[in-house]
Structure formats: structure tokens, C-alpha cells
Tab-separated table of C-alpha atoms in Angstrom:
chain	number	residue	atom	x	y	z
A	1349	UNK	CA	-14.427	7.005	-24.213
A	1350	UNK	CA	-11.917	6.633	-27.056
A	1351	UNK	CA	-10.088	9.621	-28.579
A	1352	UNK	CA	-7.588	9.745	-31.470
A	1353	UNK	CA	-5.354	12.797	-31.920
A	1354	UNK	CA	-3.512	13.016	-35.256
A	1355	UNK	CA	-0.374	15.061	-35.860
A	1356	UNK	CA	0.419	16.636	-32.488
A	1357	UNK	CA	-0.912	17.361	-29.024
A	1358	UNK	CA	-4.336	18.564	-27.961
A	1359	UNK	CA	-5.648	20.034	-24.728
A	1360	UNK	CA	-5.458	17.306	-22.090
A	1361	UNK	CA	-8.666	15.478	-21.294
A	1362	UNK	CA	-10.255	16.658	-18.041
A	1363	UNK	CA	-9.707	13.987	-15.412
A	1364	UNK	CA	-8.980	13.728	-11.702
A	1365	UNK	CA	-6.358	11.051	-12.368
A	1366	UNK	CA	-4.328	11.218	-15.594
A	1367	UNK	CA	-1.565	9.003	-16.950
A	1368	UNK	CA	0.437	10.593	-19.729
A	1369	UNK	CA	3.688	10.484	-21.710
A	1370	UNK	CA	4.356	14.143	-20.964
A	1371	UNK	CA	6.333	15.418	-17.942
A	1372	UNK	CA	4.136	15.286	-14.851
A	1373	UNK	CA	4.274	15.924	-11.117
A	1374	UNK	CA	4.863	12.240	-10.425
A	1375	UNK	CA	5.932	9.133	-12.339
A	1376	UNK	CA	4.291	5.733	-12.250
A	1377	UNK	CA	5.223	2.178	-13.020
A	1378	UNK	CA	2.790	-0.152	-14.755
A	1379	UNK	CA	2.452	-2.964	-12.250
A	1380	UNK	CA	-1.195	-3.956	-11.766
A	1381	UNK	CA	-3.587	-6.896	-11.913
A	1382	UNK	CA	-5.182	-7.434	-15.314
A	1383	UNK	CA	-8.936	-7.447	-15.799
A	1384	UNK	CA	-10.490	-9.928	-18.276
A	1385	UNK	CA	-10.860	-7.074	-20.795
A	1386	UNK	CA	-7.260	-5.956	-20.362
A	1387	UNK	CA	-5.904	-9.503	-20.628
A	1388	UNK	CA	-7.992	-10.143	-23.759
A	1389	UNK	CA	-6.599	-6.991	-25.396
A	1390	UNK	CA	-3.021	-8.068	-24.630
A	1391	UNK	CA	-3.571	-11.615	-25.897
A	1392	UNK	CA	-5.163	-10.306	-29.111
A	1393	UNK	CA	-2.227	-8.003	-29.856
A	1394	UNK	CA	0.355	-10.715	-29.166
A	1395	UNK	CA	-1.484	-13.261	-31.335
A	1396	UNK	CA	-1.709	-10.861	-34.279
A	1397	UNK	CA	2.034	-10.292	-34.039
A	1398	UNK	CA	2.431	-14.077	-34.206
A	1399	UNK	CA	3.780	-14.111	-30.625
A	1400	UNK	CA	1.159	-15.981	-28.571
A	1401	UNK	CA	1.654	-15.981	-24.794
A	1402	UNK	CA	-0.084	-17.712	-21.866
A	1403	UNK	CA	-2.957	-15.749	-20.379
A	1404	UNK	CA	-1.305	-13.170	-18.081
A	1405	UNK	CA	-2.797	-12.214	-14.710
A	1406	UNK	CA	-0.403	-9.373	-13.898
A	1407	UNK	CA	1.427	-6.963	-16.195
A	1408	UNK	CA	4.827	-7.901	-14.718
A	1409	UNK	CA	4.506	-11.341	-16.325
A	1410	UNK	CA	5.243	-9.624	-19.647
A	1411	UNK	CA	8.803	-9.014	-18.444
A	1412	UNK	CA	9.369	-12.762	-18.263
A	1413	UNK	CA	7.452	-14.278	-21.181
A	1414	UNK	CA	9.465	-15.918	-23.978
A	1415	UNK	CA	7.624	-14.835	-27.144
A	1416	UNK	CA	9.703	-12.615	-29.493
A	1417	UNK	CA	7.443	-9.612	-28.923
A	1418	UNK	CA	8.110	-9.857	-25.172
A	1419	UNK	CA	11.567	-8.349	-25.723
A	1420	UNK	CA	9.959	-4.924	-26.281
A	1421	UNK	CA	7.839	-5.276	-23.139
A	1422	UNK	CA	10.937	-5.684	-20.974
A	1423	UNK	CA	11.708	-1.979	-21.436
A	1424	UNK	CA	8.880	-1.069	-19.087
A	1425	UNK	CA	8.926	-0.271	-15.389
A	1426	UNK	CA	6.574	-2.771	-13.737
A	1427	UNK	CA	6.776	-1.262	-10.268
A	1428	UNK	CA	3.414	-0.753	-8.601
A	1429	UNK	CA	0.981	1.551	-10.392
A	1430	UNK	CA	0.645	4.912	-8.633
A	1431	UNK	CA	-3.016	5.743	-8.040
A	1432	UNK	CA	-4.990	8.651	-6.667
A	1433	UNK	CA	-5.722	12.222	-7.787
A	1434	UNK	CA	-2.948	13.796	-9.846
A	1435	UNK	CA	-1.047	13.587	-13.088
A	1436	UNK	CA	1.427	10.755	-13.606
A	1437	UNK	CA	4.049	10.205	-16.297
A	1438	UNK	CA	4.186	6.598	-17.457
A	1439	UNK	CA	7.536	4.825	-17.499
A	1440	UNK	CA	7.030	2.955	-20.745
A	1441	UNK	CA	8.879	2.216	-23.987
A	1442	UNK	CA	8.133	4.415	-26.996
A	1443	UNK	CA	7.554	1.459	-29.300
A	1444	UNK	CA	4.602	-0.118	-31.040
A	1445	UNK	CA	2.607	-1.989	-29.923
A	1446	UNK	CA	3.839	-1.648	-26.301
A	1447	UNK	CA	2.055	1.597	-25.483
A	1448	UNK	CA	-1.157	0.595	-27.228
A	1449	UNK	CA	-1.288	-2.783	-25.452
A	1450	UNK	CA	-0.513	-1.478	-21.973
A	1451	UNK	CA	-2.641	1.638	-22.480
A	1452	UNK	CA	-5.644	-0.569	-23.205
A	1453	UNK	CA	-4.888	-2.813	-20.238
A	1454	UNK	CA	-4.499	0.218	-17.944
A	1455	UNK	CA	-7.760	1.757	-19.182
A	1456	UNK	CA	-9.679	-1.452	-18.407
A	1457	UNK	CA	-8.011	-1.678	-14.978
A	1458	UNK	CA	-8.927	1.901	-14.045
A	1459	UNK	CA	-12.466	1.504	-15.351
A	1460	UNK	CA	-13.069	-1.620	-13.261
A	1461	UNK	CA	-11.694	0.082	-10.143
A	1462	UNK	CA	-12.912	3.689	-10.451
A	1463	UNK	CA	-15.532	3.768	-13.199
A	1464	UNK	CA	-14.744	7.301	-14.391
A	1465	UNK	CA	-12.601	10.316	-13.587
A	1466	UNK	CA	-9.419	8.999	-15.250
A	1467	UNK	CA	-7.541	9.483	-18.524
A	1468	UNK	CA	-4.773	7.482	-20.204
A	1469	UNK	CA	-2.677	9.029	-23.005
A	1470	UNK	CA	-0.396	6.870	-25.171
A	1471	UNK	CA	1.255	7.040	-28.604
A	1472	UNK	CA	0.710	4.460	-31.349
A	1473	UNK	CA	0.807	4.277	-35.137
A	1474	UNK	CA	-0.488	0.707	-35.384
A	1475	UNK	CA	-3.920	1.467	-33.929
A	1476	UNK	CA	-5.757	0.886	-37.283
A	1477	UNK	CA	-4.910	-2.830	-36.996
A	1478	UNK	CA	-6.776	-3.114	-33.706
A	1479	UNK	CA	-10.000	-1.148	-34.122
A	1480	UNK	CA	-12.020	-4.145	-32.935
A	1481	UNK	CA	-10.461	-4.161	-29.466
A	1482	UNK	CA	-10.280	-0.347	-29.429
A	1483	UNK	CA	-14.044	-0.262	-29.935
A	1484	UNK	CA	-14.420	-1.767	-26.448
A	1485	UNK	CA	-12.801	1.380	-25.014
A	1486	UNK	CA	-15.792	3.440	-26.171
A	1487	UNK	CA	-17.844	2.020	-23.316
A	1488	UNK	CA	-15.292	2.882	-20.619
A	1489	UNK	CA	-16.098	5.617	-18.103
A	1490	UNK	CA	-12.777	7.451	-18.507
A	1491	UNK	CA	-10.784	8.546	-21.564
A	1492	UNK	CA	-8.263	6.510	-23.552
A	1493	UNK	CA	-6.476	8.926	-25.890
A	1494	UNK	CA	-4.166	7.731	-28.669
A	1495	UNK	CA	-1.684	10.182	-30.189
A	1496	UNK	CA	-0.603	9.188	-33.684
A	1497	UNK	CA	0.945	10.419	-36.932
A	1498	UNK	CA	-1.325	8.108	-38.925
A	1499	UNK	CA	-4.678	9.224	-40.252
A	1500	UNK	CA	-6.942	6.415	-41.391
A	1501	UNK	CA	-10.656	6.244	-42.141
A	1502	UNK	CA	-10.896	3.663	-39.376
A	1503	UNK	CA	-10.592	6.600	-36.975
A	1504	UNK	CA	-14.390	6.539	-37.154
A	1505	UNK	CA	-14.179	3.937	-34.384
A	1506	UNK	CA	-13.310	6.744	-31.939
A	1507	UNK	CA	-15.785	8.914	-30.044
A	1508	UNK	CA	-13.638	11.971	-30.863
A	1509	UNK	CA	-10.965	12.588	-33.527
A	1510	UNK	CA	-8.700	15.652	-33.469
A	1511	UNK	CA	-6.344	16.672	-36.279
A	1512	UNK	CA	-3.749	18.677	-34.355
A	1513	UNK	CA	-1.366	19.585	-37.194
A	1514	UNK	CA	-1.578	23.380	-37.135
A	1515	UNK	CA	0.030	24.101	-40.510
A	1516	UNK	CA	0.194	22.057	-43.707
A	1517	UNK	CA	1.636	23.428	-46.948
A	1518	UNK	CA	1.883	21.544	-50.249
A	1519	UNK	CA	4.661	22.357	-52.706
A	1520	UNK	CA	4.400	21.258	-56.341
A	1521	UNK	CA	4.044	17.513	-56.947
A	1522	UNK	CA	6.387	16.518	-54.131
A	1523	UNK	CA	3.586	17.150	-51.643
A	1524	UNK	CA	5.977	18.293	-48.928
A	1525	UNK	CA	4.540	18.946	-45.509
A	1526	UNK	CA	5.582	21.601	-43.048
A	1527	UNK	CA	4.382	21.110	-39.498
A	1528	UNK	CA	4.472	23.742	-36.774
A	1529	UNK	CA	2.559	21.940	-34.055
A	1530	UNK	CA	3.516	21.218	-30.471
A	1531	UNK	CA	6.348	18.731	-29.841
A	1532	UNK	CA	5.518	15.218	-28.743
A	1533	UNK	CA	6.537	14.295	-25.233
A	1534	UNK	CA	9.611	12.289	-24.436
A	1535	UNK	CA	9.066	9.165	-22.408
A	1536	UNK	CA	10.991	8.021	-19.370
A	1537	UNK	CA	12.195	4.440	-19.779
A	1538	UNK	CA	14.386	3.392	-16.822
A	1539	UNK	CA	15.610	-0.100	-16.120
A	1540	UNK	CA	12.640	-1.976	-14.661
A	1541	UNK	CA	12.714	-1.940	-10.867
A	1542	UNK	CA	10.351	-3.726	-8.514
A	1543	UNK	CA	9.781	-2.566	-4.957
A	1544	UNK	CA	8.438	-5.391	-2.816
A	1545	UNK	CA	6.338	-4.366	0.157
A	1546	UNK	CA	4.930	-7.831	0.798
A	1547	UNK	CA	7.141	-9.255	3.557
A	1548	UNK	CA	6.106	-12.864	2.860
A	1549	UNK	CA	7.006	-12.557	-0.818
A	1550	UNK	CA	10.344	-11.008	0.081
A	1551	UNK	CA	11.102	-13.880	2.473
A	1552	UNK	CA	10.247	-16.357	-0.287
A	1553	UNK	CA	12.670	-14.681	-2.710
A	1554	UNK	CA	15.443	-14.646	-0.109
A	1555	UNK	CA	14.832	-18.331	0.640
A	1556	UNK	CA	15.012	-19.271	-3.059
A	1557	UNK	CA	18.143	-17.175	-3.603
A	1558	UNK	CA	19.925	-18.685	-0.587
A	1559	UNK	CA	19.014	-22.179	-1.840
A	1560	UNK	CA	20.728	-21.643	-5.175
A	1561	UNK	CA	17.893	-20.142	-7.185
A	1562	UNK	CA	15.172	-22.757	-6.816
A	1563	UNK	CA	13.099	-24.673	-4.273
A	1564	UNK	CA	10.843	-27.687	-4.558
A	1565	UNK	CA	7.243	-26.607	-5.036
A	1566	UNK	CA	6.099	-28.706	-2.057
A	1567	UNK	CA	8.658	-27.164	0.312
A	1568	UNK	CA	7.940	-23.632	-0.916
A	1569	UNK	CA	4.192	-24.086	-0.378
A	1570	UNK	CA	4.633	-25.611	3.064
A	1571	UNK	CA	6.976	-22.865	4.253
A	1572	UNK	CA	5.655	-19.796	2.417
A	1573	UNK	CA	2.036	-20.651	1.589
A	1574	UNK	CA	0.128	-18.216	-0.650
A	1575	UNK	CA	3.242	-16.069	-1.111
A	1576	UNK	CA	4.262	-18.508	-3.856
A	1577	UNK	CA	1.153	-17.687	-5.875
A	1578	UNK	CA	1.484	-13.936	-5.281
A	1579	UNK	CA	5.151	-13.937	-6.318
A	1580	UNK	CA	4.288	-15.896	-9.466
A	1581	UNK	CA	1.554	-13.396	-10.395
A	1582	UNK	CA	4.063	-10.556	-9.966
A	1583	UNK	CA	6.549	-12.288	-12.282
A	1584	UNK	CA	9.123	-12.644	-9.486
A	1585	UNK	CA	9.218	-16.445	-9.567
A	1586	UNK	CA	8.360	-19.084	-12.135
A	1587	UNK	CA	6.656	-22.347	-11.227
A	1588	UNK	CA	7.999	-25.210	-13.333
A	1589	UNK	CA	5.191	-27.754	-13.656
A	1590	UNK	CA	7.526	-30.346	-15.189
A	1591	UNK	CA	10.074	-30.467	-12.357
A	1592	UNK	CA	7.701	-29.180	-9.636
A	1593	UNK	CA	10.139	-26.457	-8.613
A	1594	UNK	CA	9.873	-22.727	-7.960
A	1595	UNK	CA	12.626	-20.687	-9.607
A	1596	UNK	CA	13.519	-17.035	-9.144
A	1597	UNK	CA	13.267	-14.876	-12.288
A	1598	UNK	CA	15.430	-12.001	-13.502
A	1599	UNK	CA	12.763	-9.627	-12.213
A	1600	UNK	CA	12.951	-11.299	-8.811
A	1601	UNK	CA	16.731	-10.951	-8.748
A	1602	UNK	CA	16.490	-7.233	-9.556
A	1603	UNK	CA	13.933	-6.865	-6.788
A	1604	UNK	CA	16.394	-8.414	-4.339
A	1605	UNK	CA	19.257	-6.344	-5.684
A	1606	UNK	CA	21.225	-9.555	-6.125
């Protein structure tokens, strides 16, 4: 289900598991595997901003991509997504189109894993440019809610539209607006931190770091096996196909605390 709330906040959508910008009992990073629908939404947004990227498999790869738009996506905590009943505050940058892109990806991820019983709340003013990919959210079992200060006739794409501005007054020809609605929530945007619980991946990172920051791909595969692929999907290492080496990334260094 897709909801658009214009001008303020509305009563939260009923859900067993809710991810929101507002203060919550717990906070959550945005590290998770992308579904085909989530990856397609991300690729579409990047292409329309003239910043094409390779097809990502994990959200943490956005912290390492080189397209200009990727700079905004580095202000996101890509630690593992907290799941289970409860209300979670997302650690995410208050910038377009970061919240819209990751909100869509998260909605597709939760739908593929749980079906229903979830809600994702994000803020975006660029949503009218992406009504085609937002239309896909109408078929999801949970609720994707977009808070915005932009009203556009393309809001018809949503299943539900709420105008939450409680007071509007117009003065002469200046058309001044006075708003007395609820305040929008502040977002928590810490320096991205990755907690690695996979012992094999951690050993791989230590091995690369102790070897000067890179290993040959053949040696890394022989010694660490599938951990190379898992670390690459998490954005912790980068496989260089030209030199056949595995190199540690900035995200991997932060994970090691190096």
C-alpha cells in the first residue's frame, strides 16, 4: 500500500513492525540484501539523476559506488537492519532522493520476507518524478508512507492521500501561508558503522589489512573461500577484475576500526 501525507504528520499506520524518521524505542541501520524490485527502484532513481551505477546486491554497496549521487548515500548507517516486532528509527540522511530510494528498497525487502504487518515512513519532495516506480508499492502487503511538502495531482498514484496542514490562511495577493501542524521528525545520521558478526569475513578483512590493503584474488579465494563474495556484497571489499586483486574499502576499514 502506498500513502502520501502532505504538509505534516498523520496518525501512524498500524503495523507490527514500523520503520520511521520519528524518535522510536530502537534505532536501525539500513544494511540488507536487495530484492529485484528494490534494486530496480534504486537503479531507476540513479539513472534519472544521470548517475548510473552497477546493479547493487546489498545496500552497503551504495557507500562505495563512484557516481556523483553516491556522495549523499554515504551519510547512511549501513549496519544490519533491525527486524522483529517494534518501532525503529531509521539512521538515514534527510536528503532527496536518499530516503525515497532506500524507503522503496526497504519496502520491497520487507514485503518479500514478511508479506504484511510492516510500515516504512520516509520524507521526500521529489516523489512526483518517480510515480511509475511508486506505483509498484501499491501491490505491497505493508505500508510505504511518504511525508512531503509538495502537493501534486500525481498523488493519485497513491492508495491514500492525507493533507495534514491543519491551518491555512491567505492574506491579500501575497498568498501567505500560516501552518500550525505537528513538527516533522528529526533524523539521526551518525557516521556509518558496520558490525561484523561473520567470523570468516572478519578474518578476511584482517588478512587483507595485514597484507597492505590487498590480496590476490586467487589467494583470497583459496584461503577464505565464499567469505570473499560475502564481503564484496556487504561493500567491505572490492574485487578488481583488471588486476585480479581483492582490496579493502573505506567501509571495511571502519568495520575493523583501523
